[in-house]
Coordinates of C-alpha atoms and ligand atoms in Angstrom, one line a residue:
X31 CA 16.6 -6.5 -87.4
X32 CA 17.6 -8.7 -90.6
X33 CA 16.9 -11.8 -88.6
X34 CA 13.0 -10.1 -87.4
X35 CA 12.5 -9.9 -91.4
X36 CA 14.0 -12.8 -92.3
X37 CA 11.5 -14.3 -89.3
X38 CA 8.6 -12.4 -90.9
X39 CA 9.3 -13.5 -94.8
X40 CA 9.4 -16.9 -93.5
X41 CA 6.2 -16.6 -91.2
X42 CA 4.1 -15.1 -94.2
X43 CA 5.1 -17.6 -96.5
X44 CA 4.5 -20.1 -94.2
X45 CA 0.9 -18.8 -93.6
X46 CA 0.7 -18.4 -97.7
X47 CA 1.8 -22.5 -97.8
X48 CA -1.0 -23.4 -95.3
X49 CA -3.7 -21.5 -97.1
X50 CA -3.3 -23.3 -100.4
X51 CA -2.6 -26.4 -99.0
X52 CA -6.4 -28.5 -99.2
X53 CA -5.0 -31.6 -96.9
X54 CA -2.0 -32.9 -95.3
X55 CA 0.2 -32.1 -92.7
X56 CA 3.5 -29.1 -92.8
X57 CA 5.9 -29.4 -90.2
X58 CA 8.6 -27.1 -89.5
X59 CA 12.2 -27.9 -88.4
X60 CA 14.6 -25.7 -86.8
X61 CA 18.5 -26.1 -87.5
X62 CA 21.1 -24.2 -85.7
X63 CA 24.4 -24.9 -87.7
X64 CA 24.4 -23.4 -91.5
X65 CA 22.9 -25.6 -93.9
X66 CA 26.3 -27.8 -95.0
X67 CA 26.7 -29.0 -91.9
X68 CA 26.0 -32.9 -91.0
X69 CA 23.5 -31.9 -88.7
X70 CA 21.5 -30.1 -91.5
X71 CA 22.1 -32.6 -94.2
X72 CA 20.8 -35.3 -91.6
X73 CA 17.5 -32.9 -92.0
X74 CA 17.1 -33.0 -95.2
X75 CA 17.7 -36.7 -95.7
X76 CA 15.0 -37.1 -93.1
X77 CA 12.9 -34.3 -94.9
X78 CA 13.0 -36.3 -98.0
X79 CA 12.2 -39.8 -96.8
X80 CA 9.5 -38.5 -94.6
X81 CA 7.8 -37.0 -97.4
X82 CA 8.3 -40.0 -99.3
X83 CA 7.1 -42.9 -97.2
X84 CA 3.9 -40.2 -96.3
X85 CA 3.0 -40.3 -99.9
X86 CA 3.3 -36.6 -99.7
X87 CA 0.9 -36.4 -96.8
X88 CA 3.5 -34.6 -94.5
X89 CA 5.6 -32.1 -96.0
X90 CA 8.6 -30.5 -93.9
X91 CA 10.3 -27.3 -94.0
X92 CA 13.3 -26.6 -92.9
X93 CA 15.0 -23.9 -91.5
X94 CA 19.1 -24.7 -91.3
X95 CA 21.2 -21.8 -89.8
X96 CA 19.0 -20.7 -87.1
X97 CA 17.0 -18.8 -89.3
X98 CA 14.3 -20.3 -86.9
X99 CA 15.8 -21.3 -83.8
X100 CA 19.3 -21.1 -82.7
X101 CA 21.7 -23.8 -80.9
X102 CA 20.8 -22.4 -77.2
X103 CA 17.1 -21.7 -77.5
X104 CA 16.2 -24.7 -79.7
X105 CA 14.9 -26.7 -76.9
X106 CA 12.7 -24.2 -75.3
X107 CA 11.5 -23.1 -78.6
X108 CA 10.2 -26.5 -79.8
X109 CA 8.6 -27.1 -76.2
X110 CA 6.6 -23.7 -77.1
X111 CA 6.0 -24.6 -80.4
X112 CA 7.7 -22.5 -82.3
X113 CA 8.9 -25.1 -84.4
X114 CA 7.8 -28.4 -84.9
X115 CA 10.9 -30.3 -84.7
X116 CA 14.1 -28.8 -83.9
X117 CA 18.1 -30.9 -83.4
X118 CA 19.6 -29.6 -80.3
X119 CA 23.4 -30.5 -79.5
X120 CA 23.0 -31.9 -75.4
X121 CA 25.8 -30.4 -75.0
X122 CA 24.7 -26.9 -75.3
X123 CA 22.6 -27.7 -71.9
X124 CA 24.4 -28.5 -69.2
X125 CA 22.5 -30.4 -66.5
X126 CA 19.4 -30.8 -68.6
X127 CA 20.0 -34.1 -70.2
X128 CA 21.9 -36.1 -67.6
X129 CA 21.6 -39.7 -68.3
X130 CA 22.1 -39.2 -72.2
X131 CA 25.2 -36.8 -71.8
X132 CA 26.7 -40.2 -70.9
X133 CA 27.4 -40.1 -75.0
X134 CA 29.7 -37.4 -74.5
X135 CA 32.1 -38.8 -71.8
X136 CA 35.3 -40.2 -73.1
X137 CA 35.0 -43.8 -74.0
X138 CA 36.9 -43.6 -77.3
X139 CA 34.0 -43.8 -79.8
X140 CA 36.1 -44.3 -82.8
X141 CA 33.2 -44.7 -85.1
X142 CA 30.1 -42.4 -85.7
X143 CA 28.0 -44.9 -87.1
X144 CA 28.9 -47.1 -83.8
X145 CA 28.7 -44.1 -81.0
X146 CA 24.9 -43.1 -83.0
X147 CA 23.1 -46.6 -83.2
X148 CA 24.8 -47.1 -79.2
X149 CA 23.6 -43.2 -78.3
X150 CA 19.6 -45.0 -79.9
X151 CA 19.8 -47.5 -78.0
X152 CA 20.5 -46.8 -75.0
X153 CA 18.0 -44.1 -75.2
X154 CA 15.5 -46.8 -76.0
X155 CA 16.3 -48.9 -73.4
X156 CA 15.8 -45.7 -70.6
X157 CA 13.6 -43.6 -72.1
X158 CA 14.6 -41.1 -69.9
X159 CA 12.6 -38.5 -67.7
X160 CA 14.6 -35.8 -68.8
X161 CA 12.8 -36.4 -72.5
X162 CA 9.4 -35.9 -70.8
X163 CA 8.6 -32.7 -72.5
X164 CA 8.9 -33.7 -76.0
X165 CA 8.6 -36.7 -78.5
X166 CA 12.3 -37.6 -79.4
X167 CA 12.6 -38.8 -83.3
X168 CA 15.8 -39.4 -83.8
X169 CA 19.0 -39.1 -82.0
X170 CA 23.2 -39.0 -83.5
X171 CA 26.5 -37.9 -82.8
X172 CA 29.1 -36.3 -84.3
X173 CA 32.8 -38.3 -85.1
X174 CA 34.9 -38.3 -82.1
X175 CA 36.9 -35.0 -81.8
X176 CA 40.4 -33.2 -82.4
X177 CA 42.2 -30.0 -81.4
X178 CA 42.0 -27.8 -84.8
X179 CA 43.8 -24.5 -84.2
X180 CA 45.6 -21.3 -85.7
X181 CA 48.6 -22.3 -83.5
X182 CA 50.7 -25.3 -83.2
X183 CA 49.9 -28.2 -80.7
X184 CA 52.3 -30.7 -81.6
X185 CA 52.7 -31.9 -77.5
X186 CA 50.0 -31.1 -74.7
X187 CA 53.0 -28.8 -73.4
X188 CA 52.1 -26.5 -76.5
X189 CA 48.3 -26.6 -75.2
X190 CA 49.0 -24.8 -72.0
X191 CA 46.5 -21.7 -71.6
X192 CA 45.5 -21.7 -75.2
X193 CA 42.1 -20.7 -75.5
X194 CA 40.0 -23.3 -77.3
X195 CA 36.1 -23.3 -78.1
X196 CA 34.1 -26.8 -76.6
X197 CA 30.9 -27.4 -75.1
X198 CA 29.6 -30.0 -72.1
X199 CA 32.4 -32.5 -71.4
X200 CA 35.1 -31.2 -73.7
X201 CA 35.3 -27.8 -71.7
X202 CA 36.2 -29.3 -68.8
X203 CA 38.7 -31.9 -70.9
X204 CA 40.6 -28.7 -72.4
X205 CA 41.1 -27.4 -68.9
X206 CA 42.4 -30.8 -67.6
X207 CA 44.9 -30.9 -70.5
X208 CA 46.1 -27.8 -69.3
X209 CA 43.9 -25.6 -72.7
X210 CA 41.8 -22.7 -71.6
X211 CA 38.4 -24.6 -72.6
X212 CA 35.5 -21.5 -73.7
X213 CA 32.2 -22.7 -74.1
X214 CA 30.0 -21.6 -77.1
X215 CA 27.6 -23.4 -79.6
X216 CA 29.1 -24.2 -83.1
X217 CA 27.1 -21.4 -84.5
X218 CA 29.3 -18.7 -82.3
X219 CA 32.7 -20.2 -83.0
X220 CA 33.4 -18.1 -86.7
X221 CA 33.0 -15.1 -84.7
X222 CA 35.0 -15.6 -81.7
X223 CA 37.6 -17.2 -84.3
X224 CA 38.2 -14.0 -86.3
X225 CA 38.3 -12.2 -83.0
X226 CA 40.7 -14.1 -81.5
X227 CA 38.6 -14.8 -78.7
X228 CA 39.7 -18.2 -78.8
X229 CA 42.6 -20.0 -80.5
X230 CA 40.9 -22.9 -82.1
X231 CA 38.3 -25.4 -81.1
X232 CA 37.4 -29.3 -80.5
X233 CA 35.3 -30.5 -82.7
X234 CA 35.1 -33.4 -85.2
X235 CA 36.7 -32.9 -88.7
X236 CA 33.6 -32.2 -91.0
X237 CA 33.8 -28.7 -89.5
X238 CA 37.2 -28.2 -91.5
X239 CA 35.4 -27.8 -94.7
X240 CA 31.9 -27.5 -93.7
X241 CA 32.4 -24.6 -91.5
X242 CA 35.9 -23.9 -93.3
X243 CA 37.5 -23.6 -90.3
X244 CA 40.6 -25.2 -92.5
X245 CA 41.1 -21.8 -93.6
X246 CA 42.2 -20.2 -90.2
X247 CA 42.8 -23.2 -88.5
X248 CA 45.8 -24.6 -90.4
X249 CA 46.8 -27.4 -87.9
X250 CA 44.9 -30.0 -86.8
X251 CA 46.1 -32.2 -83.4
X252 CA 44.3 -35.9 -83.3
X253 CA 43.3 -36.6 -79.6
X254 CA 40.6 -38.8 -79.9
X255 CA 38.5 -36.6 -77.3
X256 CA 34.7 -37.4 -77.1
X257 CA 32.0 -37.4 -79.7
X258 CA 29.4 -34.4 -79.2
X259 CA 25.7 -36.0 -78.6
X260 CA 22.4 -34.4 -80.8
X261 CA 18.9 -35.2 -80.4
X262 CA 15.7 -34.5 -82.8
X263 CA 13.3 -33.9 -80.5
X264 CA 9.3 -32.7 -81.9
X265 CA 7.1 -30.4 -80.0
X266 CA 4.5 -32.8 -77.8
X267 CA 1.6 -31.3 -78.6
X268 CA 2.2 -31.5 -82.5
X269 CA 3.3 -35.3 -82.4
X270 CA 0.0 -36.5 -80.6
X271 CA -2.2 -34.2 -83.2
X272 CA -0.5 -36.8 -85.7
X273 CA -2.5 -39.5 -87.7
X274 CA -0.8 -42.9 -86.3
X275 CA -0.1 -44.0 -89.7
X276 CA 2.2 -40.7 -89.8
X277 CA 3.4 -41.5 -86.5
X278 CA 4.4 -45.1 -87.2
X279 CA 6.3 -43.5 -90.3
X280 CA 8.5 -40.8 -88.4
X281 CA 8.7 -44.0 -85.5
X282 CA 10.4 -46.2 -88.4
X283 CA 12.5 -43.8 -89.4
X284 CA 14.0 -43.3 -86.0
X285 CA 17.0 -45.7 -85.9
X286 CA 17.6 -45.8 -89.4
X287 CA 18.0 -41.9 -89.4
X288 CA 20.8 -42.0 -86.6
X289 CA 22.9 -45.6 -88.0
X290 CA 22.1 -43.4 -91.9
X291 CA 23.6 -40.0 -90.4
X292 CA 26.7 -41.7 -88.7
X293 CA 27.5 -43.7 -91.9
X294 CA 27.1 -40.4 -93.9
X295 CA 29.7 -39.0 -91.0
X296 CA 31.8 -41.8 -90.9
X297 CA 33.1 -41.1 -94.9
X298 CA 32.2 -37.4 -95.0
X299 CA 35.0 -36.6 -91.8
X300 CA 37.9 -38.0 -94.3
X301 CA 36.6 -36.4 -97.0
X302 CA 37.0 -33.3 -94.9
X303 CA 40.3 -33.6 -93.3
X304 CA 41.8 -34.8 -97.3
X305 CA 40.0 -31.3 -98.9
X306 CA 41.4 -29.2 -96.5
X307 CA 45.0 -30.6 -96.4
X308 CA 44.8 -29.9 -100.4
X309 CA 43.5 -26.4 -99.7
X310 CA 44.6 -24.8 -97.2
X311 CA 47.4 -27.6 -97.1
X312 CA 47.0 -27.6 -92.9
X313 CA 49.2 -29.7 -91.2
X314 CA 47.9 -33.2 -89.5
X315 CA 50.0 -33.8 -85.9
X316 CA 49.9 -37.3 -83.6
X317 CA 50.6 -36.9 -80.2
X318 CA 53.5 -39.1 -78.3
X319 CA 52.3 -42.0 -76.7
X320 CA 52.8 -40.3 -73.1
X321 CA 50.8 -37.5 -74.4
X322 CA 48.2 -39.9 -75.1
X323 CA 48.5 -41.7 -72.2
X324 CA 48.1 -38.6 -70.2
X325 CA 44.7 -37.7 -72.3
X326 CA 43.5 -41.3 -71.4
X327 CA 44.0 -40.6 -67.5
X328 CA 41.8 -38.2 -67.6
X329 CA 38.8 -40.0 -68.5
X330 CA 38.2 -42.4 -65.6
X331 CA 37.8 -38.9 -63.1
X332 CA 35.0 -37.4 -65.8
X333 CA 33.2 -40.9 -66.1
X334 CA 33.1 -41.1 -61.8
X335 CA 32.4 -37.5 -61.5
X336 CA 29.3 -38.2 -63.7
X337 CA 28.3 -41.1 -62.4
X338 CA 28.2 -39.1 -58.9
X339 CA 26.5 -36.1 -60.9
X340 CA 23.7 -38.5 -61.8
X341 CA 23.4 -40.6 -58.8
X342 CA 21.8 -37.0 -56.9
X343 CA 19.5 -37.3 -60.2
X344 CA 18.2 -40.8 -59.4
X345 CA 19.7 -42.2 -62.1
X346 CA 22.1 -45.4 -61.8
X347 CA 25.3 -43.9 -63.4
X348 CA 26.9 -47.7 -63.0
X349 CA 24.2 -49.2 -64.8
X350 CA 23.9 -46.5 -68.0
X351 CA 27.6 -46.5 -68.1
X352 CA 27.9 -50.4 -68.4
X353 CA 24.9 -50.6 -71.3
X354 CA 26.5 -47.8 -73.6
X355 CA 30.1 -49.7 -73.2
X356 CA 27.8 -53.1 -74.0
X357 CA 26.2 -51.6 -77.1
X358 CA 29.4 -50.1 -78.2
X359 CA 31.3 -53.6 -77.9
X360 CA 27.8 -54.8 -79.7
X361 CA 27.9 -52.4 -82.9
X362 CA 31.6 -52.5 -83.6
X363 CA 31.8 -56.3 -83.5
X364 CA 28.3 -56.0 -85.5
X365 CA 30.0 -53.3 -88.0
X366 CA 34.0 -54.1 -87.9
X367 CA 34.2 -50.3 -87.3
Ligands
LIG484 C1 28.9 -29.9 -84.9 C2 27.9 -29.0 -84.6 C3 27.3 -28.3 -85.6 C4 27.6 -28.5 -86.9 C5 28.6 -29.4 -87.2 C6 29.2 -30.1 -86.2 N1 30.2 -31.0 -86.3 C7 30.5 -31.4 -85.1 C8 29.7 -30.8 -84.2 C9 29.8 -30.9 -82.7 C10 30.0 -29.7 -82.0 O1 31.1 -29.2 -81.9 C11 28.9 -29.1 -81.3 O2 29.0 -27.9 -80.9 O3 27.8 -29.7 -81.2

């Protein structure tokens, strides 16, 4: 009911914006994680420079929290038009986005900035099918992900049956480590937090603060486990009613948005980890090397059971895989990261 009036403010305002405006262009764009988040401060960034570089001629509102859309219905809802543009976490849709779920198998991204411009790239190079239905404008990932938990992991012994909260790949990673893995958007995890529904989550760091999971999750276990892949993605119809000037300008900005929000990342995921262990003073453990080891035997199964996942898709698995290792290699030569 609060969410229908929230919904119905908006929409009137909205209508009230349109009315006075005499020219130009509003778009709207849907958020699922609360506004502090990375993925939200990405929006804004992009909010500002699009406005910018349009001379005003586009303005964008944005709608952080699903306010507008949420994490599971984002996709659909842009395809309908109920937002413009809307950042959906490919993780949240298993089987929908084959070929660029490749960005979430474990390859041991250890930088942002590196696994985001890689993530562009080889989207670029593909363009896959699976895009068809809308216009993609930018595309990022989060930093590579850790166990953060109200109990202890200090071994992968201490991980057996705990419940943790993941989504695509890292589900079935907590269950091969022996975890219970639960799968829920970002947006669900507070809940089932408080409730005890699950016993932590994988995620990356920025989450610590952002979401202040530091404050019930008081230790934090470094595994190194994949990063989680987001797109941008802009309702078709919308994008082709666009002058090309405007599209050239929201075309431009694509890279840059997705090297700009893993930079941002990058920093923002220490900042995280140092606040938290000076506020809620949560404890920082390193697996053994045989733990590690263990965690890295796992990977080579995921990567083949994708590649065979794909190959029923049409899609040369071999061939994807090889590129995003080639523009990984590329970016951290190109960025020392
Ligand atoms: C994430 C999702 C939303 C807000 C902040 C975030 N930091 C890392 C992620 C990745 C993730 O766990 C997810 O569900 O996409």
């Amino acid at each position: 009911m609060k969410r229908l009036l929230i919904l119905l403010a908006v929409l009137a305002l909205t209508g009230l914006m349109a009315a006075a405006a005499t020219a130009g262009t509003t778009l709207t764009y849907a958020n699922f994680p609360p506004a502090k988040t990375f993925p939200c401060v990405q929006m804004e960034r992009w909010k500002t420079e699009v406005e910018k570089r349009t001379n005003g001629a586009v303005s964008v509102q944005t709608f952080p929290g699903s306010t507008l859309l949420e994490g599971k219905n984002m996709y659909r809802g842009v395809m309908m038009g109920q937002a413009d543009i809307g950042c959906i976490s490919i993780a949240y849709y298993p089987g929908v986005f084959p070929l660029m779920s490749a960005v979430n198998l474990p390859v041991s991204f250890t930088s942002t900035e590196v696994a985001s411009l890689a993530m562009w790239d080889l989207f670029q190079k593909y363009r896959p099918e699976e895009f068809k239905n809308v216009k993609v404008l930018t595309m990022f990932t989060c930093a590579p992900s850790h166990i953060q938990s109200k109990v202890a992991i200090r071994s992968l012994a201490d991980l057996s049956g705990v419940e943790l909260r993941g989504s695509g790949s890292l589900v079935t990673f907590i269950n091969d480590l022996g975890g219970r893995g639960v799968g829920m958007p970002m947006s669900d995890t507070p809940e089932a937090l408080q409730k005890g529904v699950v016993k932590g989550l994988v995620s990356s760091f920025d989450v610590l603060k952002d979401m202040n999971f530091a404050e019930i999750c008081r230790y934090e276990t470094i595994t190194n486990l994949p990063v989680y892949p987001f797109a941008v993605i802009m309702n078709k119809a919308k994008w082709a009613s666009l002058p090309d000037d405007v599209k050239k300008v929201l075309d431009d900005l694509g890279r840059e948005q997705a090297q700009w929000t893993g930079a941002y990342l990058d920093d923002y995921v220490d900042q995280a980890l140092a606040w938290s262990k000076e506020k809620y003073q949560v404890e920082v453990f390193r697996l053994s090397d045989a733990d590690m080891a263990e965690i890295a035997s796992k990977g080579q199964p995921m990567i083949d059971a994708w590649k065979k996942d794909v190959a029923a898709k049409g899609i040369d698995g071999d061939a994807v895989f090889s590129d995003m290792i080639g523009f990984k290699k590329k970016y951290e030569a190109e960025l020392g990261k």
